Coordinates of N, CA and C and ligand atoms in Angstrom, one line a residue:
M155 N -57.3 89.1 -36.1 CA -55.9 88.8 -36.4 C -55.4 88.6 -35.0
W156 N -54.7 87.2 -35.1 CA -54.0 86.5 -33.9 C -52.6 87.0 -33.7
L157 N -52.5 87.4 -32.5 CA -51.1 88.1 -32.3 C -50.2 87.1 -31.5
D158 N -48.9 87.1 -32.0 CA -47.9 86.2 -31.2 C -47.6 86.6 -29.9
S159 N -47.5 85.9 -29.0 CA -47.2 86.4 -27.6 C -46.6 85.1 -26.8
T160 N -46.1 85.7 -25.6 CA -45.4 84.7 -24.7 C -45.9 84.8 -23.4
L161 N -46.0 83.5 -22.7 CA -46.6 83.5 -21.5 C -45.4 83.7 -20.5
I162 N -45.3 84.9 -19.8 CA -43.9 85.1 -19.2 C -44.1 84.7 -17.8
S163 N -45.2 84.8 -17.2 CA -45.1 84.0 -15.7 C -46.6 83.6 -15.3
I164 N -46.5 82.6 -14.4 CA -47.9 82.1 -13.8 C -47.7 82.2 -12.4
V165 N -48.6 83.0 -11.7 CA -48.6 83.1 -10.3 C -49.9 82.5 -9.7
K166 N -49.7 81.7 -8.5 CA -50.8 81.4 -7.9 C -51.4 82.5 -6.9
E167 N -52.6 82.9 -7.2 CA -53.3 83.8 -6.4 C -54.2 83.3 -5.2
T168 N -54.8 82.2 -5.5 CA -55.4 81.3 -4.6 C -55.1 79.8 -5.2
K169 N -55.6 78.8 -4.6 CA -55.5 77.4 -5.0 C -56.0 77.3 -6.5
N170 N -57.3 77.8 -6.8 CA -57.8 77.6 -8.0 C -57.7 78.8 -9.1
T171 N -57.2 79.9 -8.6 CA -57.1 81.2 -9.3 C -55.8 81.7 -9.5
W172 N -55.4 81.5 -10.7 CA -54.0 81.9 -11.2 C -53.9 83.2 -12.1
K173 N -52.9 83.7 -11.9 CA -52.6 85.0 -12.6 C -51.5 84.5 -13.9
F174 N -51.8 84.8 -15.0 CA -51.1 84.6 -16.2 C -50.6 85.8 -16.6
V175 N -49.4 86.0 -16.7 CA -48.7 87.5 -17.4 C -48.2 87.0 -18.7
I176 N -48.6 87.8 -19.5 CA -48.5 87.7 -21.0 C -48.0 88.8 -21.6
K177 N -46.8 88.6 -22.5 CA -46.3 89.5 -23.4 C -46.6 89.6 -24.7
V178 N -47.1 90.5 -25.4 CA -47.6 90.5 -26.9 C -46.3 91.0 -27.7
H179 N -45.9 90.3 -28.8 CA -44.7 90.9 -29.5 C -45.2 91.8 -30.6
S180 N -46.1 92.7 -30.3 CA -46.4 93.8 -31.1 C -46.9 94.9 -30.4
D181 N -47.5 96.0 -30.9 CA -47.9 97.1 -29.9 C -49.2 96.4 -29.4
F182 N -49.6 96.8 -28.3 CA -50.7 96.3 -27.8 C -51.3 97.4 -26.7
N183 N -52.3 98.1 -27.1 CA -53.0 99.2 -26.4 C -54.3 98.8 -26.1
Y184 N -54.8 99.0 -24.9 CA -56.2 98.6 -24.5 C -56.6 99.6 -23.5
N185 N -57.9 99.7 -23.4 CA -58.4 100.5 -22.5 C -59.0 99.5 -21.3
P186 N -58.7 100.2 -20.0 CA -59.0 99.0 -18.7 C -60.4 98.7 -18.9
G187 N -60.8 97.3 -18.8 CA -62.2 96.9 -18.9 C -62.2 95.8 -20.0
Q188 N -61.4 96.0 -21.0 CA -61.4 95.2 -22.1 C -60.9 93.7 -21.9
F189 N -61.1 92.9 -22.9 CA -60.8 91.6 -22.7 C -60.0 91.0 -23.8
V190 N -59.4 89.7 -23.8 CA -58.5 89.4 -25.0 C -59.1 87.8 -25.1
Q191 N -59.0 87.4 -26.4 CA -59.2 85.9 -26.6 C -57.9 85.3 -26.7
I192 N -57.9 84.2 -26.2 CA -56.9 83.0 -26.2 C -57.3 82.0 -27.1
K193 N -56.4 81.5 -28.1 CA -56.6 80.4 -28.9 C -55.7 79.1 -28.6
F194 N -56.4 78.2 -28.5 CA -55.5 76.8 -28.3 C -56.3 75.7 -29.4
N195 N -55.7 75.2 -30.3 CA -56.2 74.4 -31.1 C -57.7 74.9 -31.7
D196 N -58.6 74.2 -31.6 CA -59.8 74.9 -32.0 C -60.7 75.4 -31.0
L197 N -60.0 75.7 -29.6 CA -60.7 76.2 -28.7 C -60.4 77.9 -28.5
I198 N -61.4 78.7 -28.3 CA -61.3 80.1 -28.1 C -61.8 80.4 -26.9
R199 N -61.3 81.2 -26.0 CA -61.8 81.7 -24.7 C -61.4 83.2 -24.4
S200 N -62.4 83.7 -23.8 CA -62.2 85.4 -23.6 C -61.9 85.3 -22.2
Y201 N -61.0 86.4 -21.9 CA -60.4 86.7 -20.5 C -60.1 88.2 -20.4
S202 N -60.7 88.8 -19.4 CA -60.5 90.1 -19.2 C -59.1 90.5 -18.5
I203 N -58.6 91.6 -19.0 CA -57.3 92.1 -18.7 C -57.4 92.4 -17.1
S204 N -56.4 92.0 -16.3 CA -56.7 92.5 -15.0 C -55.7 93.5 -14.4
S205 N -54.8 94.0 -15.3 CA -53.7 94.9 -15.1 C -53.8 96.2 -15.9
Y206 N -53.0 97.1 -15.5 CA -52.9 98.4 -16.3 C -51.4 99.0 -16.0
G207 N -50.9 99.4 -17.0 CA -49.7 100.1 -17.0 C -48.4 99.5 -17.0
L208 N -48.4 98.2 -17.2 CA -47.1 97.4 -17.2 C -46.4 97.8 -18.4
E209 N -45.1 97.8 -18.4 CA -44.4 98.2 -19.5 C -44.3 97.1 -20.6
G210 N -44.0 97.5 -21.8 CA -43.4 96.3 -22.9 C -44.4 95.5 -23.4
N211 N -45.8 95.9 -23.6 CA -46.9 95.1 -24.1 C -47.2 94.0 -23.3
V212 N -47.1 94.2 -22.0 CA -47.3 92.9 -20.9 C -48.8 93.4 -20.2
F213 N -49.3 92.2 -20.1 CA -50.6 92.4 -19.2 C -50.9 91.1 -18.5
E214 N -51.8 91.2 -17.6 CA -52.1 90.0 -16.6 C -53.4 89.7 -16.9
L215 N -53.8 88.2 -16.8 CA -55.0 87.6 -16.8 C -55.3 87.1 -15.4
L216 N -56.6 87.1 -15.0 CA -56.8 86.4 -13.6 C -57.8 85.2 -14.0
I217 N -57.4 84.0 -13.9 CA -58.3 82.9 -14.5 C -58.5 82.0 -13.4
V218 N -59.9 81.4 -13.3 CA -60.2 80.4 -12.3 C -60.3 79.2 -13.1
K219 N -59.8 77.8 -12.4 CA -59.8 76.7 -13.1 C -61.1 76.1 -12.9
L220 N -61.9 75.7 -13.9 CA -63.2 75.3 -13.8 C -63.2 73.6 -13.9
E221 N -64.0 72.9 -13.0 CA -64.0 71.5 -13.1 C -64.5 71.2 -14.5
G222 N -63.7 70.4 -15.3 CA -64.2 70.0 -16.6 C -63.9 70.8 -17.7
G223 N -63.5 72.0 -17.5 CA -63.4 73.2 -18.5 C -62.2 72.8 -19.2
K224 N -62.2 72.8 -20.7 CA -61.3 72.4 -21.6 C -60.2 73.7 -21.6
M225 N -60.5 74.8 -21.7 CA -59.4 75.8 -21.8 C -58.6 76.0 -20.5
T226 N -59.3 75.9 -19.5 CA -58.5 76.2 -18.2 C -58.0 74.8 -17.8
R227 N -58.3 73.7 -18.2 CA -57.4 72.5 -18.1 C -56.1 72.8 -18.7
Y228 N -56.2 73.2 -20.0 CA -54.9 73.4 -20.7 C -54.2 74.4 -20.1
L229 N -54.7 75.5 -19.8 CA -53.9 76.6 -19.2 C -53.2 76.2 -17.8
F230 N -54.1 75.4 -17.0 CA -53.5 75.2 -15.7 C -52.5 73.9 -15.6
E231 N -52.9 73.0 -16.6 CA -52.0 71.8 -16.5 C -51.0 71.5 -17.7
N232 N -51.1 72.3 -18.7 CA -50.4 72.0 -19.8 C -49.5 73.4 -20.4
T233 N -49.6 74.5 -19.6 CA -48.7 75.6 -20.2 C -47.6 75.8 -19.0
K234 N -46.5 76.2 -19.6 CA -45.4 76.7 -18.7 C -44.9 78.0 -19.0
E235 N -44.2 78.7 -18.2 CA -43.5 79.9 -18.6 C -42.7 79.8 -19.7
G236 N -43.0 80.8 -20.7 CA -42.0 80.8 -22.0 C -42.8 80.1 -23.1
D237 N -44.0 79.5 -22.8 CA -44.8 79.0 -24.0 C -45.5 80.1 -24.8
K238 N -45.6 79.9 -26.2 CA -46.1 80.8 -27.0 C -47.6 80.6 -26.9
L239 N -48.3 81.7 -26.9 CA -49.9 81.8 -27.1 C -50.3 82.7 -28.3
E240 N -51.4 82.2 -28.6 CA -52.2 83.2 -29.7 C -53.2 84.1 -29.0
I241 N -53.0 85.4 -29.3 CA -54.2 86.3 -28.5 C -54.8 87.1 -29.6
K242 N -56.2 87.2 -29.2 CA -56.7 88.3 -30.2 C -57.2 89.3 -29.1
G243 N -57.1 90.6 -29.8 CA -57.5 91.9 -28.9 C -56.8 92.9 -29.0
P244 N -57.3 94.1 -28.2 CA -58.2 94.0 -27.3 C -59.6 94.1 -27.7
L245 N -60.5 93.7 -27.0 CA -62.0 93.5 -27.4 C -63.0 94.2 -26.2
G246 N -64.0 94.6 -26.7 CA -65.1 94.8 -25.6 C -65.4 96.3 -25.4
K247 N -66.5 96.7 -24.7 CA -66.8 98.1 -24.4 C -67.3 98.3 -23.0
F248 N -66.6 97.3 -22.2 CA -66.9 97.3 -20.8 C -66.0 98.3 -20.2
I249 N -66.1 99.6 -20.6 CA -65.1 100.6 -20.1 C -65.7 101.7 -19.6
L250 N -65.0 102.6 -18.8 CA -65.6 103.8 -18.2 C -65.9 104.8 -19.2
P251 N -67.0 105.5 -19.0 CA -67.3 106.5 -19.9 C -66.0 107.6 -20.2
E252 N -66.0 108.5 -20.9 CA -64.8 109.4 -21.1 C -64.8 110.5 -20.0
T253 N -66.1 111.0 -19.7 CA -66.1 111.8 -18.4 C -67.0 111.2 -17.4
I254 N -66.5 111.1 -16.3 CA -67.4 110.4 -15.1 C -68.0 111.4 -14.4
T255 N -69.5 111.4 -14.4 CA -70.3 112.6 -13.9 C -71.0 112.0 -12.7
G256 N -71.0 110.7 -12.4 CA -71.7 110.2 -11.3 C -71.0 109.2 -10.6
D257 N -71.7 108.5 -9.5 CA -71.1 107.4 -8.9 C -70.9 106.1 -9.7
I258 N -69.9 105.3 -9.4 CA -69.5 104.0 -10.2 C -69.9 102.9 -9.3
I259 N -70.5 102.0 -9.6 CA -70.8 100.9 -8.8 C -70.3 99.6 -9.3
F260 N -69.0 98.9 -8.8 CA -68.7 97.7 -9.6 C -69.3 96.6 -8.7
V261 N -69.8 95.8 -9.3 CA -70.2 94.5 -8.8 C -69.7 93.2 -9.2
C262 N -69.0 92.4 -8.5 CA -68.4 91.3 -9.2 C -68.4 90.1 -8.3
T263 N -68.2 88.7 -8.7 CA -68.0 87.7 -7.9 C -66.7 87.0 -8.6
G264 N -65.7 86.5 -7.9 CA -64.8 85.6 -8.2 C -63.9 86.5 -9.1
T265 N -63.5 85.9 -10.3 CA -62.6 86.5 -11.2 C -63.2 87.7 -12.0
G266 N -64.5 87.8 -11.6 CA -65.2 89.2 -12.2 C -64.4 90.5 -11.7
I267 N -63.6 90.4 -10.9 CA -62.7 91.5 -10.3 C -61.9 92.1 -11.3
A268 N -61.4 91.1 -12.2 CA -60.3 91.4 -13.1 C -60.4 92.8 -13.9
P269 N -61.6 93.1 -14.5 CA -61.5 94.2 -15.3 C -61.4 95.4 -14.4
F270 N -62.1 95.3 -13.3 CA -62.1 96.5 -12.2 C -60.7 96.8 -11.7
R271 N -60.0 95.7 -11.5 CA -58.7 95.9 -10.8 C -58.0 96.9 -12.0
S272 N -58.1 96.6 -13.2 CA -57.3 97.3 -14.3 C -58.0 98.7 -14.4
I273 N -59.1 99.0 -14.3 CA -59.8 100.2 -14.3 C -59.4 101.0 -13.1
L274 N -59.3 100.3 -12.0 CA -58.9 101.3 -10.7 C -57.4 101.6 -11.0
Q275 N -56.6 100.9 -11.4 CA -55.3 101.1 -11.4 C -55.1 102.3 -12.3
R276 N -55.9 102.4 -13.5 CA -55.6 103.4 -14.4 C -56.2 104.8 -13.7
L277 N -57.2 104.5 -12.9 CA -58.0 105.8 -12.3 C -56.9 106.5 -11.4
M278 N -56.0 105.4 -10.6 CA -55.0 106.0 -9.9 C -53.9 106.7 -10.5
D279 N -53.5 105.8 -11.5 CA -52.1 106.2 -12.2 C -52.3 107.5 -13.0
N280 N -53.5 107.6 -13.6 CA -53.9 108.8 -14.4 C -54.6 110.0 -13.7
K281 N -54.7 109.9 -12.5 CA -55.5 110.7 -11.5 C -56.7 111.3 -12.4
I282 N -57.6 110.3 -12.9 CA -58.8 110.8 -13.5 C -59.9 111.2 -12.6
N283 N -60.7 112.4 -12.9 CA -61.6 112.9 -12.1 C -63.0 111.9 -12.0
H284 N -63.3 111.8 -10.8 CA -64.4 110.8 -10.7 C -65.1 111.3 -9.4
K285 N -66.2 110.5 -9.2 CA -67.0 110.8 -8.0 C -66.8 109.5 -6.9
N286 N -67.9 109.1 -6.3 CA -67.6 108.0 -5.4 C -67.5 106.7 -6.3
I287 N -66.7 105.8 -5.8 CA -66.5 104.5 -6.6 C -66.7 103.3 -5.4
Y288 N -67.5 102.5 -5.7 CA -67.7 101.3 -5.0 C -67.4 99.9 -5.5
L289 N -66.5 99.2 -4.9 CA -66.3 97.9 -5.3 C -67.0 96.7 -4.5
I290 N -67.8 96.2 -5.0 CA -68.6 95.2 -4.3 C -68.1 93.8 -4.8
F291 N -67.5 93.1 -4.0 CA -66.8 91.7 -4.4 C -67.3 90.6 -3.6
G292 N -67.8 89.6 -4.3 CA -68.5 88.4 -3.6 C -67.7 87.2 -3.9
T293 N -67.4 86.2 -2.9 CA -67.0 85.1 -2.9 C -67.4 84.2 -1.8
R294 N -67.1 82.9 -1.8 CA -67.7 82.0 -0.8 C -66.7 82.3 0.6
E295 N -65.3 81.9 0.5 CA -64.7 81.8 1.9 C -63.6 82.8 1.7
K296 N -62.8 83.1 2.9 CA -61.8 83.9 3.0 C -60.7 83.4 2.1
K297 N -60.4 82.2 1.9 CA -59.4 81.8 1.3 C -59.5 82.0 -0.4
D298 N -60.9 82.3 -0.8 CA -60.9 82.6 -2.0 C -60.9 84.3 -2.5
I299 N -60.8 85.0 -1.4 CA -60.7 86.6 -1.7 C -59.4 86.8 -2.6
L300 N -59.7 87.7 -3.5 CA -58.8 88.1 -4.4 C -58.4 89.5 -4.3
Y301 N -57.1 89.6 -4.3 CA -56.6 91.2 -4.2 C -57.0 91.8 -2.8
F302 N -57.1 91.3 -1.7 CA -57.7 91.8 -0.5 C -57.0 92.9 0.0
D303 N -55.7 92.6 0.1 CA -54.7 93.8 0.6 C -54.6 95.0 -0.4
E304 N -54.8 94.5 -1.5 CA -54.4 95.7 -2.5 C -55.7 96.4 -2.7
M305 N -56.9 95.9 -2.6 CA -58.0 96.7 -2.6 C -58.2 97.6 -1.4
N306 N -57.8 97.0 -0.2 CA -57.8 97.9 1.1 C -57.0 98.9 0.8
N307 N -55.7 98.7 0.3 CA -54.8 99.8 0.1 C -55.2 100.8 -0.8
L308 N -56.0 100.4 -1.9 CA -56.4 101.5 -2.8 C -57.6 102.3 -2.1
E309 N -58.2 101.9 -1.1 CA -59.0 102.8 -0.4 C -58.3 104.0 0.1
N310 N -57.0 103.9 0.5 CA -56.3 105.1 0.9 C -55.5 105.8 -0.1
L311 N -55.6 105.3 -1.4 CA -55.0 106.0 -2.4 C -56.1 106.6 -3.5
I312 N -57.2 106.3 -3.6 CA -58.1 106.8 -4.5 C -59.3 107.3 -3.7
N313 N -59.2 108.7 -3.8 CA -60.3 109.3 -3.2 C -61.7 108.9 -3.5
G314 N -62.6 108.7 -2.4 CA -64.0 108.3 -2.7 C -64.1 106.9 -3.1
F315 N -63.2 106.1 -3.0 CA -63.1 104.5 -3.3 C -63.3 103.9 -2.0
K316 N -64.6 102.8 -2.1 CA -64.8 102.1 -1.0 C -64.9 100.8 -1.5
Y317 N -64.2 99.8 -0.7 CA -64.1 98.5 -1.1 C -65.0 97.7 -0.2
I318 N -66.0 96.8 -0.7 CA -66.8 96.1 0.0 C -67.0 94.7 -0.3
P319 N -65.9 93.9 0.4 CA -65.9 92.3 0.2 C -66.8 91.7 1.1
V320 N -67.5 90.7 0.4 CA -68.7 89.8 1.2 C -68.4 88.6 1.0
L321 N -68.6 87.6 1.9 CA -68.5 86.1 1.8 C -69.9 85.5 2.0
S322 N -70.1 84.4 1.2 CA -71.6 83.7 1.4 C -71.4 82.8 2.4
R323 N -70.2 82.1 2.7 CA -70.1 80.9 3.5 C -69.3 80.9 4.8
E324 N -68.8 82.2 4.9 CA -68.0 82.5 6.3 C -68.2 83.9 6.6
K325 N -68.0 84.3 7.8 CA -68.1 85.8 8.1 C -66.9 86.6 8.1
L326 N -67.0 87.7 7.7 CA -65.9 88.6 7.4 C -66.3 89.9 8.2
E327 N -65.4 90.3 9.3 CA -65.6 91.4 10.0 C -67.3 91.3 10.6
G328 N -67.6 90.0 11.0 CA -68.9 89.7 11.7 C -70.0 89.6 10.8
K329 N -69.9 89.8 9.4 CA -71.0 89.7 8.6 C -70.9 88.7 7.4
S330 N -71.8 88.2 6.8 CA -71.6 87.3 5.6 C -73.1 87.6 4.7
G331 N -73.0 87.1 3.6 CA -74.1 87.4 2.5 C -73.6 87.5 1.2
Y332 N -74.5 88.0 0.3 CA -74.2 88.1 -1.2 C -74.0 89.5 -1.6
V333 N -73.6 89.7 -2.8 CA -73.4 91.0 -3.4 C -74.5 91.8 -3.4
H334 N -75.8 91.1 -3.6 CA -77.1 91.7 -3.9 C -77.3 92.9 -2.6
N335 N -77.3 92.2 -1.3 CA -77.6 93.2 -0.4 C -76.7 94.4 -0.4
Q336 N -75.5 94.3 -0.8 CA -74.8 95.3 -0.6 C -75.2 96.6 -1.5
Y337 N -75.5 96.3 -2.8 CA -75.7 97.4 -3.7 C -77.1 97.9 -3.3
L338 N -78.0 96.9 -2.9 CA -79.3 97.4 -2.6 C -79.3 98.2 -1.3
D339 N -78.4 97.9 -0.2 CA -78.3 98.8 1.1 C -77.9 100.1 0.5
L340 N -77.0 100.3 -0.4 CA -76.4 101.7 -0.9 C -77.7 102.4 -1.6
I341 N -78.4 101.7 -2.4 CA -79.6 102.5 -3.1 C -80.6 102.9 -1.9
K342 N -80.9 101.8 -1.2 CA -82.0 102.2 -0.1 C -81.6 103.3 0.7
G343 N -80.3 103.3 1.1 CA -79.7 104.5 2.0 C -79.6 105.8 1.4
N344 N -79.9 105.9 0.1 CA -79.9 107.0 -0.8 C -78.4 107.7 -0.8
K345 N -77.4 106.7 -1.0 CA -76.0 106.9 -0.8 C -75.6 107.3 -2.3
L346 N -76.3 107.0 -3.4 CA -75.8 106.9 -4.8 C -76.3 108.1 -5.4
K347 N -75.4 108.8 -6.2 CA -75.7 110.1 -7.0 C -75.5 109.6 -8.4
D348 N -76.5 109.6 -9.3 CA -76.5 109.4 -10.8 C -75.6 108.3 -11.1
P349 N -75.7 107.0 -10.4 CA -74.9 105.8 -10.7 C -74.8 105.3 -11.8
I350 N -73.8 104.8 -12.2 CA -73.8 103.5 -13.3 C -73.2 102.4 -12.7
F351 N -73.9 101.3 -12.9 CA -73.6 99.9 -12.4 C -72.6 99.1 -13.5
Y352 N -71.7 98.6 -13.0 CA -70.8 97.6 -13.8 C -70.8 96.3 -13.2
L353 N -71.4 95.3 -13.7 CA -71.7 93.9 -13.2 C -70.9 93.0 -14.2
C354 N -69.9 92.2 -13.4 CA -69.1 91.4 -14.1 C -68.9 90.0 -13.4
G355 N -69.2 88.9 -14.1 CA -69.2 87.4 -13.5 C -69.8 86.5 -14.2
W356 N -70.2 85.5 -13.4 CA -71.0 84.5 -14.1 C -72.4 84.7 -14.2
R357 N -73.3 84.3 -15.1 CA -74.5 84.7 -15.7 C -75.5 84.8 -14.4
D358 N -75.5 83.9 -13.5 CA -76.7 83.9 -12.5 C -76.6 85.3 -11.6
M359 N -75.5 85.5 -11.2 CA -75.3 86.8 -10.4 C -75.7 88.0 -11.1
I360 N -75.2 88.0 -12.4 CA -75.6 89.1 -13.3 C -77.1 89.4 -13.6
K361 N -77.7 88.2 -13.8 CA -79.2 88.1 -14.2 C -79.8 88.8 -12.9
E362 N -79.7 88.3 -11.7 CA -80.2 88.5 -10.5 C -79.8 90.2 -10.3
A363 N -78.9 90.6 -10.3 CA -78.3 92.0 -10.2 C -79.3 92.8 -11.1
R364 N -79.2 92.3 -12.4 CA -80.0 93.2 -13.4 C -81.5 93.6 -13.0
V365 N -82.2 92.2 -12.7 CA -83.5 92.3 -12.6 C -83.6 93.3 -11.2
N366 N -82.8 93.0 -10.1 CA -83.0 94.0 -8.9 C -82.8 95.3 -9.4
L367 N -81.8 95.8 -10.0 CA -81.6 97.1 -10.4 C -82.7 97.6 -11.4
K368 N -83.2 96.9 -12.1 CA -84.4 97.5 -13.0 C -85.6 97.7 -12.2
E369 N -85.8 96.7 -11.1 CA -86.8 97.0 -10.2 C -86.7 98.1 -9.4
C370 N -85.4 98.8 -9.2 CA -85.3 99.9 -8.5 C -85.5 101.1 -9.2
G371 N -85.6 100.7 -10.5 CA -85.9 101.9 -11.4 C -84.8 102.3 -12.3
F372 N -83.5 101.6 -12.4 CA -82.5 102.0 -13.2 C -82.7 101.7 -14.6
D373 N -82.3 102.6 -15.5 CA -82.3 102.5 -17.1 C -81.4 101.5 -17.5
S374 N -81.4 100.6 -18.3 CA -80.6 99.7 -19.0 C -79.2 100.5 -19.2
K375 N -79.4 101.7 -19.8 CA -78.2 102.4 -20.1 C -77.2 102.7 -19.0
K376 N -77.6 102.5 -17.7 CA -76.9 102.8 -16.6 C -76.3 101.5 -16.0
I377 N -76.7 100.4 -16.6 CA -76.3 99.1 -16.1 C -75.4 98.3 -17.1
K378 N -74.1 98.2 -17.0 CA -73.3 97.7 -17.9 C -72.8 96.1 -17.4
L379 N -72.8 95.3 -18.5 CA -72.6 94.0 -18.2 C -71.5 93.2 -18.7
E380 N -70.7 92.5 -18.1 CA -69.6 91.5 -18.9 C -70.0 90.2 -18.1
I381 N -70.6 89.4 -19.0 CA -71.0 88.0 -18.5 C -70.1 86.9 -19.0
Y382 N -69.4 86.1 -17.8 CA -68.4 85.4 -18.2 C -68.8 83.9 -18.7
G383 N -70.1 83.6 -18.3 CA -70.5 82.4 -19.1 C -71.8 81.8 -18.3
Ligands
LIG594 C1 -65.8 88.8 -22.0 C2 -65.5 87.5 -21.2 C3 -64.5 87.7 -20.4 C4 -64.2 86.6 -19.4 N1 -63.1 86.9 -18.5 C5 -62.8 85.8 -17.6 C6 -61.8 86.0 -16.7 O1 -61.2 87.2 -16.7 N2 -61.3 85.2 -15.9 C7 -62.0 83.7 -16.1 O2 -61.5 83.0 -15.2 N3 -62.8 83.5 -16.7 C8 -63.3 84.6 -17.8 N4 -64.1 84.4 -18.7 C9 -64.8 83.2 -18.9 C10 -63.8 82.3 -19.8 O3 -64.1 82.7 -21.2 C11 -64.2 80.7 -20.1 O4 -65.5 80.6 -20.2 C12 -63.9 79.8 -18.7 O5 -62.5 80.0 -18.5 C13 -64.3 78.5 -19.0 O6 -63.6 78.0 -20.1 P1 -63.4 76.3 -20.3 O7 -62.9 76.0 -21.5 O8 -62.2 76.0 -19.0 O9 -64.6 75.7 -19.7 P2 -65.7 75.0 -20.7 O10 -64.9 73.6 -21.5 O11 -66.1 76.0 -21.8 O12 -66.9 74.7 -19.7 C14 -66.7 73.8 -18.6 C15 -68.1 73.7 -17.9 O13 -68.1 74.5 -17.0 C16 -69.4 75.3 -16.9 N5 -69.3 76.6 -16.3 C17 -69.4 77.7 -16.7 N6 -69.2 78.6 -15.7 C18 -69.1 78.0 -14.6 C19 -69.0 78.5 -13.1 N7 -69.0 79.8 -12.9 N8 -68.8 77.4 -12.1 C20 -68.7 76.1 -12.7 N9 -69.0 75.7 -13.9 C21 -69.2 76.7 -14.8 C22 -69.8 75.3 -18.5 O14 -71.2 75.5 -18.6 C23 -69.3 73.8 -18.8 O15 -70.4 73.0 -18.5 C24 -64.7 85.4 -19.6 C25 -65.9 85.2 -20.4 C26 -66.1 86.2 -21.4 C27 -67.2 86.0 -22.3

């Protein structure tokens, strides 16, 4: 069922990654980590919900403009605040277990941070019991980092939360690299207890991470995937 909704604001997070704030005109309850679909003519695309706890059936999406992308061209070039949208959802099972018994490792690149932001906000707001939580976020350059201040701030607000940003084309605090070295370092340093890995972003990163984790001996049940394309 397609739900009537309105685009209530558009905010530039970086040059190519914008936040789209949407209000659904009916009850809309979701579990953080889930996504919605947007329909425009015959195009349907999925987007993770990046917020949690906003009042009035409102939620945020974090969307990157793709060169030659049909839906993103429409969203970035042809929509404005107040426009009507058709939304389906919430959908998906990329959510936390009901009881968290081990460490959680979120691994993402670019807008793949969206579902993790929603999950972290809920963990904080609802004071959910958890063990250590790592957020490994990769992008190319400093100008592309998403929610840098917010994630640094969450380190002070969520017990056992560690934010690990990493850049592939510039240095951050003297270091650069890819997300893969970061979780492999945690594994090799025996820092993780009964971990569940959540991987989110584009296919190549997820494929490589999945192979690495399987080689380290982790069962598929402990590796959750949200593949963007
Ligand atoms: C469950 C789910 C959740 C998603 N959540 C988000 C989200 O929160 N934010 C978000 O931005 N996207 C998200 N996506 C991706 C989104 O659904 C679209 O695929 C994306 O916006 C591109 O759509 P488009 O119509 O603009 O491009 P299309 O017209 O479909 O494709 C344009 C071209 O870009 C290519 N392409 C695909 N990926 C990339 C890439 N990484 N870099 C360069 N070119 C690429 C395609 O192969 C194609 O050739 C999600 C996807 C899924 C399945």
